[in-house]
Coordinates of C-alpha atoms in Angstrom, one line a residue:
X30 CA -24.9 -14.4 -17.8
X31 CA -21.3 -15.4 -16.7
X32 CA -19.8 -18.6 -19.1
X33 CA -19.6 -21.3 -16.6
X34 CA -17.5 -24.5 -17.3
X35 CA -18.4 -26.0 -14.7
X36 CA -21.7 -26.4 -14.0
X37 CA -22.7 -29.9 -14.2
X38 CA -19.4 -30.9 -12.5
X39 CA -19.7 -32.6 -9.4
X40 CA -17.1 -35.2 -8.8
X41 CA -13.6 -35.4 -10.1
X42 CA -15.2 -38.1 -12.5
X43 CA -17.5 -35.3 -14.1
X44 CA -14.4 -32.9 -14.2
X45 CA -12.4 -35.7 -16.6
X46 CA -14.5 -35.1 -19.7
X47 CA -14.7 -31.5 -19.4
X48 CA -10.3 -31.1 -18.7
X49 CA -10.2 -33.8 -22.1
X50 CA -12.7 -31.7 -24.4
X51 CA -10.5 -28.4 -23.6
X52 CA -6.8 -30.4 -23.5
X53 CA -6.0 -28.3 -26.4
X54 CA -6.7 -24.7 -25.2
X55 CA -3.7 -26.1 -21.8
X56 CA -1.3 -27.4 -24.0
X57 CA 1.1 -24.3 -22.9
X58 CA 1.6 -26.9 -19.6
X59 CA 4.8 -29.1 -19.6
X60 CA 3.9 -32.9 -20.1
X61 CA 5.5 -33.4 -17.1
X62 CA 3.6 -30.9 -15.2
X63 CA 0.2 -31.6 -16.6
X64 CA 1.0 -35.5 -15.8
X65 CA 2.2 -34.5 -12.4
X66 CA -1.1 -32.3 -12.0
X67 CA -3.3 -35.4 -12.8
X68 CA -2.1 -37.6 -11.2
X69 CA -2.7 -35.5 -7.8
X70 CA -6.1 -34.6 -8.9
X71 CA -6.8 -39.0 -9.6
X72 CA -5.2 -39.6 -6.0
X73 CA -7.1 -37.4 -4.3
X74 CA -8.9 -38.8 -1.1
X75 CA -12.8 -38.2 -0.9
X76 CA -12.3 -35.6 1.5
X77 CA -9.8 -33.4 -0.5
X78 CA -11.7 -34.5 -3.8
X79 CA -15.2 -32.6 -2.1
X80 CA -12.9 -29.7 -1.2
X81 CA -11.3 -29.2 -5.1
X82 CA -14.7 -29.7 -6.0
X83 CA -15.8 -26.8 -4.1
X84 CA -12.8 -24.9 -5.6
X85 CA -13.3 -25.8 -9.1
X86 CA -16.8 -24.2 -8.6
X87 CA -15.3 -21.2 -7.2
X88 CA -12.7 -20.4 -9.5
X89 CA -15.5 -21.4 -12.5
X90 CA -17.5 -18.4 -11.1
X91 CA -14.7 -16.0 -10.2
X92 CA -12.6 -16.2 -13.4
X93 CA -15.7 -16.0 -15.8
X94 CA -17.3 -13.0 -17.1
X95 CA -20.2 -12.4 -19.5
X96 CA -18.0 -12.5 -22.8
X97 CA -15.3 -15.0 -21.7
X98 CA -15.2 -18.5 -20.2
X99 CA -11.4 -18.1 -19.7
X100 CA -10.8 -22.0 -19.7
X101 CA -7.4 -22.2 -19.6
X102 CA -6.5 -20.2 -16.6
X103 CA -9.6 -21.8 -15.0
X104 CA -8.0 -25.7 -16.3
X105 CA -4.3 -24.5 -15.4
X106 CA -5.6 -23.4 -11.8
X107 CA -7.5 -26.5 -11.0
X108 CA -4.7 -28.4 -11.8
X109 CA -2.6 -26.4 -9.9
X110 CA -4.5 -26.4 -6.9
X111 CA -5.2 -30.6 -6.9
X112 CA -1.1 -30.8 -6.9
X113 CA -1.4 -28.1 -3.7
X114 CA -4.0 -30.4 -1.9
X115 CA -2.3 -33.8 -2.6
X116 CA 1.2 -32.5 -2.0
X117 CA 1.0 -29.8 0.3
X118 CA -2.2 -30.3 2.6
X119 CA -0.7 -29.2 5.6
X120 CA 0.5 -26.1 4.7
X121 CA -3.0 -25.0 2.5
X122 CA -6.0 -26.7 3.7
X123 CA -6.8 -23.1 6.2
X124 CA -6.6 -21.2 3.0
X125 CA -10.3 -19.9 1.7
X126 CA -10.6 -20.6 -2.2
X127 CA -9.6 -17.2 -3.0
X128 CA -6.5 -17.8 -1.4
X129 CA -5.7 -21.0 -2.9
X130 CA -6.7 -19.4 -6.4
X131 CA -4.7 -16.7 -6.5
X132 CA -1.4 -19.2 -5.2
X133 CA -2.3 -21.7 -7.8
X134 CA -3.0 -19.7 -10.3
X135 CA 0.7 -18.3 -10.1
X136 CA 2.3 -21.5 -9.8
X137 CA 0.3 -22.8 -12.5
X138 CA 2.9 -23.3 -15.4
X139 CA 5.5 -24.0 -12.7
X140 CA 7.0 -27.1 -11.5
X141 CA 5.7 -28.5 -8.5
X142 CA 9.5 -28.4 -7.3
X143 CA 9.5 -24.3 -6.4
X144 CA 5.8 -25.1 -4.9
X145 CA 7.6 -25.1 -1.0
X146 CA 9.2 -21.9 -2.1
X147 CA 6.3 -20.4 -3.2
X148 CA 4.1 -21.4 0.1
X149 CA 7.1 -19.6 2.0
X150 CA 7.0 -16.3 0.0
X151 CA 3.3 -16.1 -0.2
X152 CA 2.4 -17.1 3.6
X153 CA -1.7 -16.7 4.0
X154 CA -1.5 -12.9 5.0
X155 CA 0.2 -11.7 1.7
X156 CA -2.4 -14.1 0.0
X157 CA -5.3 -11.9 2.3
X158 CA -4.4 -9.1 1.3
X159 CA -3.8 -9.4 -2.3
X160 CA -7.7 -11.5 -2.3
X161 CA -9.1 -8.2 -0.5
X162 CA -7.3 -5.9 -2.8
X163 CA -8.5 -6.8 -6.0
X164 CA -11.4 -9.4 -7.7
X165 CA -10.0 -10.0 -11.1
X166 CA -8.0 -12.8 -10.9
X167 CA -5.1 -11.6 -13.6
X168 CA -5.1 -8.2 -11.4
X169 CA -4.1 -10.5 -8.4
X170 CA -1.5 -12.2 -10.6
X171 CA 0.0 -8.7 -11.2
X172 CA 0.5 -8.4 -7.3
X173 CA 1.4 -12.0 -6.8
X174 CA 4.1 -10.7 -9.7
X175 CA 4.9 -7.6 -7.6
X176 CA 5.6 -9.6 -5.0
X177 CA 7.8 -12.2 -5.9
X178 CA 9.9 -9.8 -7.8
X179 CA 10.0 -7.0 -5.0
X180 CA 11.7 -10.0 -2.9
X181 CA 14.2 -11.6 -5.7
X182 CA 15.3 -7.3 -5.5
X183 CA 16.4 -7.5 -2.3
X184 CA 13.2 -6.2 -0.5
X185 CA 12.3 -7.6 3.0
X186 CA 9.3 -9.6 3.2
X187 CA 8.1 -7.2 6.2
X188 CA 8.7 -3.9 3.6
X189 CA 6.9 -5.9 0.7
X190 CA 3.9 -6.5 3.0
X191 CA 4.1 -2.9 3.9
X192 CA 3.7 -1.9 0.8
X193 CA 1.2 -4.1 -0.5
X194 CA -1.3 -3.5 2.4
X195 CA -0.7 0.7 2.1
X196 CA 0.0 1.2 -1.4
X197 CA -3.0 1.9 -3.7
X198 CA -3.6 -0.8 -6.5
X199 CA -3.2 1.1 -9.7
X200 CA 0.8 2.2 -8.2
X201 CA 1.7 -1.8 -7.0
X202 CA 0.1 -2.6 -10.2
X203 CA 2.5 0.0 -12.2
X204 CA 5.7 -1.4 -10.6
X205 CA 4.9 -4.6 -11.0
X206 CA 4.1 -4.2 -14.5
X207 CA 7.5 -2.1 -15.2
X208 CA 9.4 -4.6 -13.2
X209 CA 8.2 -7.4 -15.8
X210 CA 8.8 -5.1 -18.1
X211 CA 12.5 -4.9 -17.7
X212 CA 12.8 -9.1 -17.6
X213 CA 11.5 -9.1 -21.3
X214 CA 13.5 -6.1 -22.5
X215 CA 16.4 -7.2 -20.6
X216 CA 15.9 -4.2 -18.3
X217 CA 18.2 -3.1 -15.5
X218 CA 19.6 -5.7 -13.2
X219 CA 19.8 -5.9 -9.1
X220 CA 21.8 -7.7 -6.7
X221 CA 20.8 -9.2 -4.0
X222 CA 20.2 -6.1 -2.1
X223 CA 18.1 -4.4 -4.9
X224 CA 20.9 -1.9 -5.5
X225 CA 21.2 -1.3 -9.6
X226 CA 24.2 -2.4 -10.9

């Protein structure tokens, strides 16, 4: 039986409660981003409130499992994604919830400033394939990971696709996880082009 969170939510008004009762287990989030997040989710119109509904109840069921609730990333996401509908409609509504979950999820402890940048580097394609790829939504985070930082080395966004649509998942996985390696260890650094220096 997969810990829910969400189960009796069905407004925003429901959801309130439930993001109060867990503030603690979020309080990794800037103020300013968790403000900024909540206020998008409280401005929300009916029609976008339904559709984060519909998301929160995806994302409840996707990032439990039978031993873990996983609250936080769950909380973080949500947040994420009401900021993505209130700010950013246009450019996210044809998204499915997979989609959106794996985007917010990675923007989740970022401010909503890089948001355009982030809806540039991961266009709904990159987002299709990383959703078909994997299920687990921190394996998808690793990709989303492998992405971004295969572009900041210089890769082209047409060779990153490549990759990520023929590469199996345990080798994208590797480099991304060595490449995040090197940021905490102060690992090698690359200009613009990729090339080592």
């Amino acid at each position: 039986m997969k810990k829910l969170s969400f189960s009796r939510v069905n407004t925003v008004y429901d959801f309130l409660p439930v993001l109060e009762e867990h503030l603690q287990s979020i309080n990794v989030l800037s103020i300013d981003i968790y403000q900024r997040h909540l206020q998008s989710l409280l401005d929300l119109d009916e029609g976008r409130q339904q559709s984060l509904i519909g998301f929160m109840h995806y994302v409840d069921e996707v990032f439990s499992t039978d031993y873990h609730p996983f609250i936080r990333h769950k909380l973080t996401t949500i947040l994420s994604a009401a900021t993505y509908y209130h700010d950013f409609y246009q450019q996210v509504y044809d998204l499915s919830f997979g989609e959106l979950s794996i985007l917010a999820n990675f923007s989740s402890f970022n401010p909503v400033e890089v948001y355009p940048e982030y809806l540039e580097m991961f266009p709904k394609p990159v987002l299709s394939v990383i959703e078909n790829k994997a299920n687990d939504f921190m394996v998808r985070n690793d990709l989303m990971s492998f992405v971004s930082l295969a572009l900041d080395k210089g890769v082209s966004s047409t060779d990153v696709f490549e990759q990520l649509q023929s590469q199996p998942l345990s080798m994208l996985r590797r480099q991304s996880n060595a490449w995040q390696l090197d940021i905490v260890e102060g690992g090698p650094v690359y200009d613009s082009r990729g090339v080592q220096l």
